[in-house]
Structures are given as C-alpha cells and as structure tokens.
Amino acid sequence: NFMLTQPHSVSESPGKTVTISCTRSSGSIASNFVQWYQQRPGSSPTTMIYLHNQRPSGVPDRFSGSIDSSSNSASLTVSGLKTEDEADYYCQSYDSTNVVFGGGTKLTVL
Amino acid sequence: EVQLVESGGGLVQPGGSLRLSCAASRFTFSNYAMSWVRQAPGKGLEWVSIISGDGSGTQYVDSVKGRFTISRDNSKNTVDLQMHSLRAEDTAVYYCAKGVDSVYPRSRVVDSWGQGTLVTVSS
C-alpha cells in the first residue's frame, strides 16, 4: 500500500495564494487520479477537485489542481484567499485494491 | 443535486452489530459505485468499503474485512453497511459517498458526500 503525505498546516493572508502538496510514497502519482476534498468544521467533506484538475460545478475557479511527476506529488492551489476557505483539505487517490486519503492539511486564513 | 442521507448510527457495545443505510436520490443510482468513508473523532478520513454500480464487486479496508459487509439495492436506491464484532476503534462518523462511475478506476473518485452518521462503540 502507498501513502499520501500532506503538510499538517498552512496559513496565508486573505487575497494571497496558497499551495498544498500531497506526495505519493510509492507508485506514480500520474497513474491514478488525485482528488481534493474540503471539510469545514462540523461539516461533511465536499469535492473541490477531481480527476487531477477538474472542478465540480459550483466550485470557484480560484481552486485548481495539478500533478508533478518529477516530485511524485499533487498540489491544490487556492488563489485570492477568502476567510471562508479556512478548512481542512484532504487529497485522495487509489490503486486496484485500496482508496487512500492523505492525513489532511489545516488551512488558516488570517 | 445529488442527495445522500445516512441513517442507522448510534451507541453500541463492543462486540455488537449495527447496520448503516444510505438513501440516494436525484441521480441514476445503478450507474455509480458507492463507498463508505469514516472519520474518527478529531482524525482524518479513512476509506472503509466500496461497491460497484451493479453490486457485483466489493472491496474493504483490511481493518474491517470479515466484520463489515457492504450491499446495495438498486430498486430502492440504497446502500448499506452491515457491521459486526464492533470495536472501540470503529467509533467514527460514517459518510456515504458517490463515485463518478460504476467500475474501476473512476469508481474510486468521489464527487458527492452525505452528511454522515455517528457510530459510537463503547460499554
């Protein structure tokens, strides 16, 4: 089984841009789609990015996803930060026998 | 908009059983795989189980194999998780989640989540 490693926390000011990384421990990051989920306190998760870089309808284009094969990692970038973006963010991927979540990153907008 | 409503959570003693159910609506249920994902108090997300759109394929995380069973009824648009031999470490909010396709690999891509149901295993 592989693991997905995320930073425990990141913080940035309103209006700025922040990037959250997600590194896959084994196997190619490009071989299976990566998703990103947002979870605000007391709420269920919502899907922000799926299939590496696709946004579900209703998700603002301030959110974008990408992968980097050289570092075997995926990234979630949030631009024009708003206080409402403050939440936990989880990356997720899979192989033929498992679905794996990263440990989550707490984004603080201050 | 997709709607997923979980039910069946509650307090159960160690070694006990519980059956969770998820009622789905506003999409063609049989066309999509469904998963259960749990979150222990103060912890991250953990995938538990998945079932294909037609119900023919199921998978489980190692920690629940032999104790949990996922099933679906495409005539009623429901997916269930039968849980036996419950342990304290199964305490969590259990979320029902919809995949973007019926089978692998896109079955493992989630686009919609329910509100969750809390399972507490304690004496």
mmCIF file of C-alpha atoms in Angstrom:
data_model
loop_
_atom_site.group_PDB
_atom_site.id
_atom_site.type_symbol
_atom_site.label_atom_id
_atom_site.label_comp_id
_atom_site.label_asym_id
_atom_site.label_seq_id
_atom_site.Cartn_x
_atom_site.Cartn_y
_atom_site.Cartn_z
ATOM 1 C CA ASN A 1 0.000 0.000 0.000
ATOM 2 C CA PHE A 2 1.101 3.529 -0.687
ATOM 3 C CA MET A 3 0.691 6.643 1.443
ATOM 4 C CA LEU A 4 -0.167 10.243 0.652
ATOM 5 C CA THR A 5 1.706 12.810 2.744
ATOM 6 C CA GLN A 6 0.411 16.334 3.266
ATOM 7 C CA PRO A 7 1.718 19.185 5.422
ATOM 8 C CA HIS A 8 -0.111 19.337 8.730
ATOM 9 C CA SER A 9 -0.971 23.009 8.359
ATOM 10 C CA VAL A 10 -0.515 26.062 6.151
ATOM 11 C CA SER A 11 -1.507 29.654 6.655
ATOM 12 C CA GLU A 12 -1.770 32.729 4.465
ATOM 13 C CA SER A 13 -3.440 36.113 4.358
ATOM 14 C CA PRO A 14 -6.697 36.964 2.597
ATOM 15 C CA GLY A 15 -6.225 37.735 -1.066
ATOM 16 C CA LYS A 16 -2.996 35.748 -1.303
ATOM 17 C CA THR A 17 -2.303 32.395 -2.954
ATOM 18 C CA VAL A 18 -1.513 29.147 -1.123
ATOM 19 C CA THR A 19 -0.470 25.726 -2.379
ATOM 20 C CA ILE A 20 -0.983 22.451 -0.515
ATOM 21 C CA SER A 21 1.153 19.491 -1.535
ATOM 22 C CA CYS A 22 0.368 15.773 -1.499
ATOM 23 C CA THR A 23 3.263 13.356 -2.055
ATOM 24 C CA ARG A 24 2.748 9.725 -3.018
ATOM 25 C CA SER A 25 5.113 7.288 -1.304
ATOM 26 C CA SER A 26 5.247 4.610 -3.999
ATOM 27 C CA GLY A 27 3.856 4.171 -7.458
ATOM 28 C CA SER A 28 3.429 7.033 -9.902
ATOM 29 C CA ILE A 29 1.247 9.976 -8.921
ATOM 30 C CA ALA A 30 0.160 10.160 -12.556
ATOM 31 C CA SER A 31 -1.033 6.575 -12.723
ATOM 32 C CA ASN A 32 -4.212 7.139 -10.685
ATOM 33 C CA PHE A 33 -6.410 10.194 -10.450
ATOM 34 C CA VAL A 34 -5.968 12.535 -7.476
ATOM 35 C CA GLN A 35 -8.865 14.288 -5.789
ATOM 36 C CA TRP A 36 -9.072 17.098 -3.217
ATOM 37 C CA TYR A 37 -11.789 17.456 -0.594
ATOM 38 C CA GLN A 38 -12.593 20.405 1.645
ATOM 39 C CA GLN A 39 -14.033 19.912 5.113
ATOM 40 C CA ARG A 40 -15.135 22.872 7.170
ATOM 41 C CA PRO A 41 -15.510 22.386 10.945
ATOM 42 C CA GLY A 42 -18.628 20.428 11.803
ATOM 43 C CA SER A 43 -19.469 19.697 8.165
ATOM 44 C CA SER A 44 -19.128 16.776 5.803
ATOM 45 C CA PRO A 45 -16.452 16.846 3.086
ATOM 46 C CA THR A 46 -17.109 18.435 -0.292
ATOM 47 C CA THR A 47 -15.264 17.677 -3.506
ATOM 48 C CA MET A 48 -13.195 20.602 -4.754
ATOM 49 C CA ILE A 49 -11.024 18.924 -7.408
ATOM 50 C CA TYR A 50 -11.324 15.507 -9.058
ATOM 51 C CA LEU A 51 -9.569 13.670 -11.874
ATOM 52 C CA HIS A 52 -6.367 15.611 -11.048
ATOM 53 C CA ASN A 53 -7.619 19.037 -12.113
ATOM 54 C CA GLN A 54 -11.361 19.089 -12.766
ATOM 55 C CA ARG A 55 -13.693 21.294 -10.758
ATOM 56 C CA PRO A 56 -17.247 20.157 -9.979
ATOM 57 C CA SER A 57 -19.910 22.666 -10.865
ATOM 58 C CA GLY A 58 -20.182 25.346 -8.217
ATOM 59 C CA VAL A 59 -16.526 25.232 -7.162
ATOM 60 C CA PRO A 60 -14.890 28.608 -7.833
ATOM 61 C CA ASP A 61 -12.046 28.757 -10.321
ATOM 62 C CA ARG A 62 -9.846 30.097 -7.502
ATOM 63 C CA PHE A 63 -9.282 26.389 -6.775
ATOM 64 C CA SER A 64 -7.001 24.429 -9.099
ATOM 65 C CA GLY A 65 -5.264 21.060 -9.038
ATOM 66 C CA SER A 66 -2.117 19.772 -10.673
ATOM 67 C CA ILE A 67 0.354 16.907 -10.561
ATOM 68 C CA ASP A 68 4.148 16.869 -10.827
ATOM 69 C CA SER A 69 5.675 13.572 -11.847
ATOM 70 C CA SER A 70 9.206 14.734 -11.013
ATOM 71 C CA SER A 71 8.327 15.080 -7.332
ATOM 72 C CA ASN A 72 5.607 12.410 -7.450
ATOM 73 C CA SER A 73 3.198 14.830 -5.911
ATOM 74 C CA ALA A 74 -0.090 16.593 -6.463
ATOM 75 C CA SER A 75 -0.939 20.139 -5.480
ATOM 76 C CA LEU A 76 -4.035 22.120 -4.634
ATOM 77 C CA THR A 77 -3.683 25.849 -5.254
ATOM 78 C CA VAL A 78 -6.133 28.365 -3.848
ATOM 79 C CA SER A 79 -5.804 31.911 -5.136
ATOM 80 C CA GLY A 80 -7.481 35.080 -3.908
ATOM 81 C CA LEU A 81 -7.882 33.539 -0.453
ATOM 82 C CA LYS A 82 -11.065 34.251 1.439
ATOM 83 C CA THR A 83 -11.792 33.646 5.104
ATOM 84 C CA GLU A 84 -14.412 31.089 4.031
ATOM 85 C CA ASP A 85 -11.604 28.950 2.561
ATOM 86 C CA GLU A 86 -10.389 28.183 6.075
ATOM 87 C CA ALA A 87 -10.884 24.428 6.398
ATOM 88 C CA ASP A 88 -9.187 21.037 6.343
ATOM 89 C CA TYR A 89 -8.168 19.785 2.910
ATOM 90 C CA TYR A 90 -7.601 16.128 2.065
ATOM 91 C CA CYS A 91 -6.011 14.642 -1.032
ATOM 92 C CA GLN A 92 -7.087 11.184 -2.149
ATOM 93 C CA SER A 93 -6.015 8.601 -4.683
ATOM 94 C CA TYR A 94 -6.257 4.840 -5.127
ATOM 95 C CA ASP A 95 -4.936 1.651 -6.633
ATOM 96 C CA SER A 96 -6.702 -1.562 -7.607
ATOM 97 C CA THR A 97 -7.248 -2.676 -4.007
ATOM 98 C CA ASN A 98 -7.326 0.454 -1.872
ATOM 99 C CA VAL A 99 -8.504 4.025 -1.641
ATOM 100 C CA VAL A 100 -6.037 6.241 0.214
ATOM 101 C CA PHE A 101 -6.505 9.637 1.829
ATOM 102 C CA GLY A 102 -3.769 11.990 2.880
ATOM 103 C CA GLY A 103 -3.670 12.974 6.522
ATOM 104 C CA GLY A 104 -5.213 16.364 5.848
ATOM 105 C CA THR A 105 -3.944 19.943 5.878
ATOM 106 C CA LYS A 106 -5.465 22.652 8.018
ATOM 107 C CA LEU A 107 -5.614 25.894 6.038
ATOM 108 C CA THR A 108 -5.751 29.016 8.169
ATOM 109 C CA VAL A 109 -6.619 32.318 6.518
ATOM 110 C CA LEU A 110 -5.503 35.137 8.780
ATOM 111 C CA GLU B 1 -28.341 17.991 -6.988
ATOM 112 C CA VAL B 2 -27.302 14.591 -5.648
ATOM 113 C CA GLN B 3 -28.739 13.743 -2.248
ATOM 114 C CA LEU B 4 -27.263 11.120 0.105
ATOM 115 C CA VAL B 5 -28.850 10.597 3.515
ATOM 116 C CA GLU B 6 -27.276 8.221 6.023
ATOM 117 C CA SER B 7 -29.061 6.608 8.942
ATOM 118 C CA GLY B 8 -28.595 3.843 11.471
ATOM 119 C CA GLY B 9 -25.798 5.202 13.621
ATOM 120 C CA GLY B 10 -25.861 5.050 17.403
ATOM 121 C CA LEU B 11 -24.257 3.684 20.546
ATOM 122 C CA VAL B 12 -23.326 0.001 20.544
ATOM 123 C CA GLN B 13 -21.323 -2.143 22.928
ATOM 124 C CA PRO B 14 -18.012 -3.703 21.889
ATOM 125 C CA GLY B 15 -18.685 -6.928 20.008
ATOM 126 C CA GLY B 16 -22.095 -5.709 18.933
ATOM 127 C CA SER B 17 -23.592 -5.130 15.487
ATOM 128 C CA LEU B 18 -25.071 -2.191 13.636
ATOM 129 C CA ARG B 19 -26.459 -1.637 10.151
ATOM 130 C CA LEU B 20 -25.990 1.690 8.411
ATOM 131 C CA SER B 21 -28.072 2.724 5.443
ATOM 132 C CA CYS B 22 -27.709 5.449 2.829
ATOM 133 C CA ALA B 23 -30.677 6.627 0.788
ATOM 134 C CA ALA B 24 -29.701 8.143 -2.546
ATOM 135 C CA SER B 25 -31.735 10.360 -4.833
ATOM 136 C CA ARG B 26 -31.564 12.724 -7.805
ATOM 137 C CA PHE B 27 -29.261 10.573 -9.916
ATOM 138 C CA THR B 28 -29.383 7.204 -11.689
ATOM 139 C CA PHE B 29 -28.212 5.145 -8.719
ATOM 140 C CA SER B 30 -27.258 1.913 -10.508
ATOM 141 C CA ASN B 31 -24.810 3.760 -12.772
ATOM 142 C CA TYR B 32 -22.436 4.649 -9.945
ATOM 143 C CA ALA B 33 -20.264 2.912 -7.400
ATOM 144 C CA MET B 34 -20.863 3.818 -3.776
ATOM 145 C CA SER B 35 -18.413 3.957 -0.892
ATOM 146 C CA TRP B 36 -18.410 4.289 2.864
ATOM 147 C CA VAL B 37 -15.758 6.574 4.357
ATOM 148 C CA ARG B 38 -15.316 7.131 8.087
ATOM 149 C CA GLN B 39 -13.753 9.763 10.315
ATOM 150 C CA ALA B 40 -12.820 9.040 13.916
ATOM 151 C CA PRO B 41 -13.226 11.952 16.340
ATOM 152 C CA GLY B 42 -10.568 14.574 15.648
ATOM 153 C CA LYS B 43 -8.941 12.416 12.957
ATOM 154 C CA GLY B 44 -8.732 12.307 9.184
ATOM 155 C CA LEU B 45 -10.765 10.493 6.554
ATOM 156 C CA GLU B 46 -10.463 6.725 6.127
ATOM 157 C CA TRP B 47 -11.990 4.749 3.266
ATOM 158 C CA VAL B 48 -13.924 1.705 4.519
ATOM 159 C CA SER B 49 -15.590 -0.055 1.601
ATOM 160 C CA ILE B 50 -16.811 0.257 -1.986
ATOM 161 C CA ILE B 51 -19.434 -1.490 -4.099
ATOM 162 C CA SER B 52 -19.754 -1.327 -7.877
ATOM 163 C CA GLY B 53 -22.841 0.002 -9.601
ATOM 164 C CA ASP B 54 -24.371 -3.406 -10.222
ATOM 165 C CA GLY B 55 -23.300 -4.750 -6.834
ATOM 166 C CA SER B 56 -21.071 -7.461 -8.276
ATOM 167 C CA GLY B 57 -17.804 -6.090 -6.920
ATOM 168 C CA THR B 58 -16.923 -5.110 -3.360
ATOM 169 C CA GLN B 59 -13.729 -4.188 -1.533
ATOM 170 C CA TYR B 60 -12.831 -3.375 2.053
ATOM 171 C CA VAL B 61 -10.030 -1.804 4.040
ATOM 172 C CA ASP B 62 -8.045 -4.535 5.808
ATOM 173 C CA SER B 63 -9.166 -3.499 9.295
ATOM 174 C CA VAL B 64 -12.833 -4.330 8.591
ATOM 175 C CA LYS B 65 -12.506 -7.391 6.355
ATOM 176 C CA GLY B 66 -14.573 -10.265 7.700
ATOM 177 C CA ARG B 67 -16.544 -7.951 10.008
ATOM 178 C CA PHE B 68 -18.264 -5.460 7.661
ATOM 179 C CA THR B 69 -20.384 -6.180 4.588
ATOM 180 C CA ILE B 70 -21.456 -3.613 2.004
ATOM 181 C CA SER B 71 -24.547 -4.188 -0.110
ATOM 182 C CA ARG B 72 -26.917 -2.221 -2.294
ATOM 183 C CA ASP B 73 -30.498 -2.394 -3.516
ATOM 184 C CA ASN B 74 -30.769 -0.660 -6.866
ATOM 185 C CA SER B 75 -34.554 -0.952 -6.815
ATOM 186 C CA LYS B 76 -34.684 1.121 -3.619
ATOM 187 C CA ASN B 77 -31.639 3.331 -4.272
ATOM 188 C CA THR B 78 -29.990 2.354 -1.034
ATOM 189 C CA VAL B 79 -26.559 1.185 0.033
ATOM 190 C CA ASP B 80 -25.994 -0.473 3.397
ATOM 191 C CA LEU B 81 -23.052 -1.279 5.627
ATOM 192 C CA GLN B 82 -23.606 -4.208 7.971
ATOM 193 C CA MET B 83 -21.088 -4.044 10.818
ATOM 194 C CA HIS B 84 -20.376 -6.942 13.187
ATOM 195 C CA SER B 85 -17.872 -7.516 16.009
ATOM 196 C CA LEU B 86 -17.574 -3.791 16.517
ATOM 197 C CA ARG B 87 -14.535 -2.410 18.318
ATOM 198 C CA ALA B 88 -13.801 0.873 20.056
ATOM 199 C CA GLU B 89 -11.601 1.847 17.124
ATOM 200 C CA ASP B 90 -14.635 1.678 14.805
ATOM 201 C CA THR B 91 -16.049 4.741 16.570
ATOM 202 C CA ALA B 92 -16.432 7.388 13.871
ATOM 203 C CA VAL B 93 -18.745 9.395 11.696
ATOM 204 C CA TYR B 94 -19.553 7.233 8.679
ATOM 205 C CA TYR B 95 -20.105 9.018 5.368
ATOM 206 C CA CYS B 96 -21.814 7.638 2.291
ATOM 207 C CA ALA B 97 -20.037 8.768 -0.887
ATOM 208 C CA LYS B 98 -20.871 8.550 -4.585
ATOM 209 C CA GLY B 99 -18.289 7.638 -7.218
ATOM 210 C CA VAL B 100 -18.151 9.211 -10.664
ATOM 211 C CA ASP B 101 -18.505 5.851 -12.429
ATOM 212 C CA SER B 102 -19.715 2.321 -11.838
ATOM 213 C CA VAL B 103 -16.408 0.467 -12.031
ATOM 214 C CA TYR B 104 -12.664 0.871 -11.502
ATOM 215 C CA PRO B 105 -10.855 3.212 -11.741
ATOM 216 C CA ARG B 106 -13.296 6.109 -11.715
ATOM 217 C CA SER B 107 -15.486 4.357 -9.156
ATOM 218 C CA ARG B 108 -12.883 5.456 -6.610
ATOM 219 C CA VAL B 109 -13.306 9.134 -7.473
ATOM 220 C CA VAL B 110 -15.886 10.696 -5.160
ATOM 221 C CA ASP B 111 -17.974 13.652 -6.255
ATOM 222 C CA SER B 112 -20.726 13.724 -3.613
ATOM 223 C CA TRP B 113 -20.947 13.082 0.124
ATOM 224 C CA GLY B 114 -23.700 12.571 2.643
ATOM 225 C CA GLN B 115 -23.946 14.368 5.971
ATOM 226 C CA GLY B 116 -22.701 11.358 7.946
ATOM 227 C CA THR B 117 -23.975 9.218 10.794
ATOM 228 C CA LEU B 118 -22.142 8.757 14.104
ATOM 229 C CA VAL B 119 -21.271 5.291 15.366
ATOM 230 C CA THR B 120 -20.035 5.054 18.952
ATOM 231 C CA VAL B 121 -18.676 1.744 20.233
ATOM 232 C CA SER B 122 -18.463 1.836 23.996
ATOM 233 C CA SER B 123 -19.555 -0.073 27.075
#
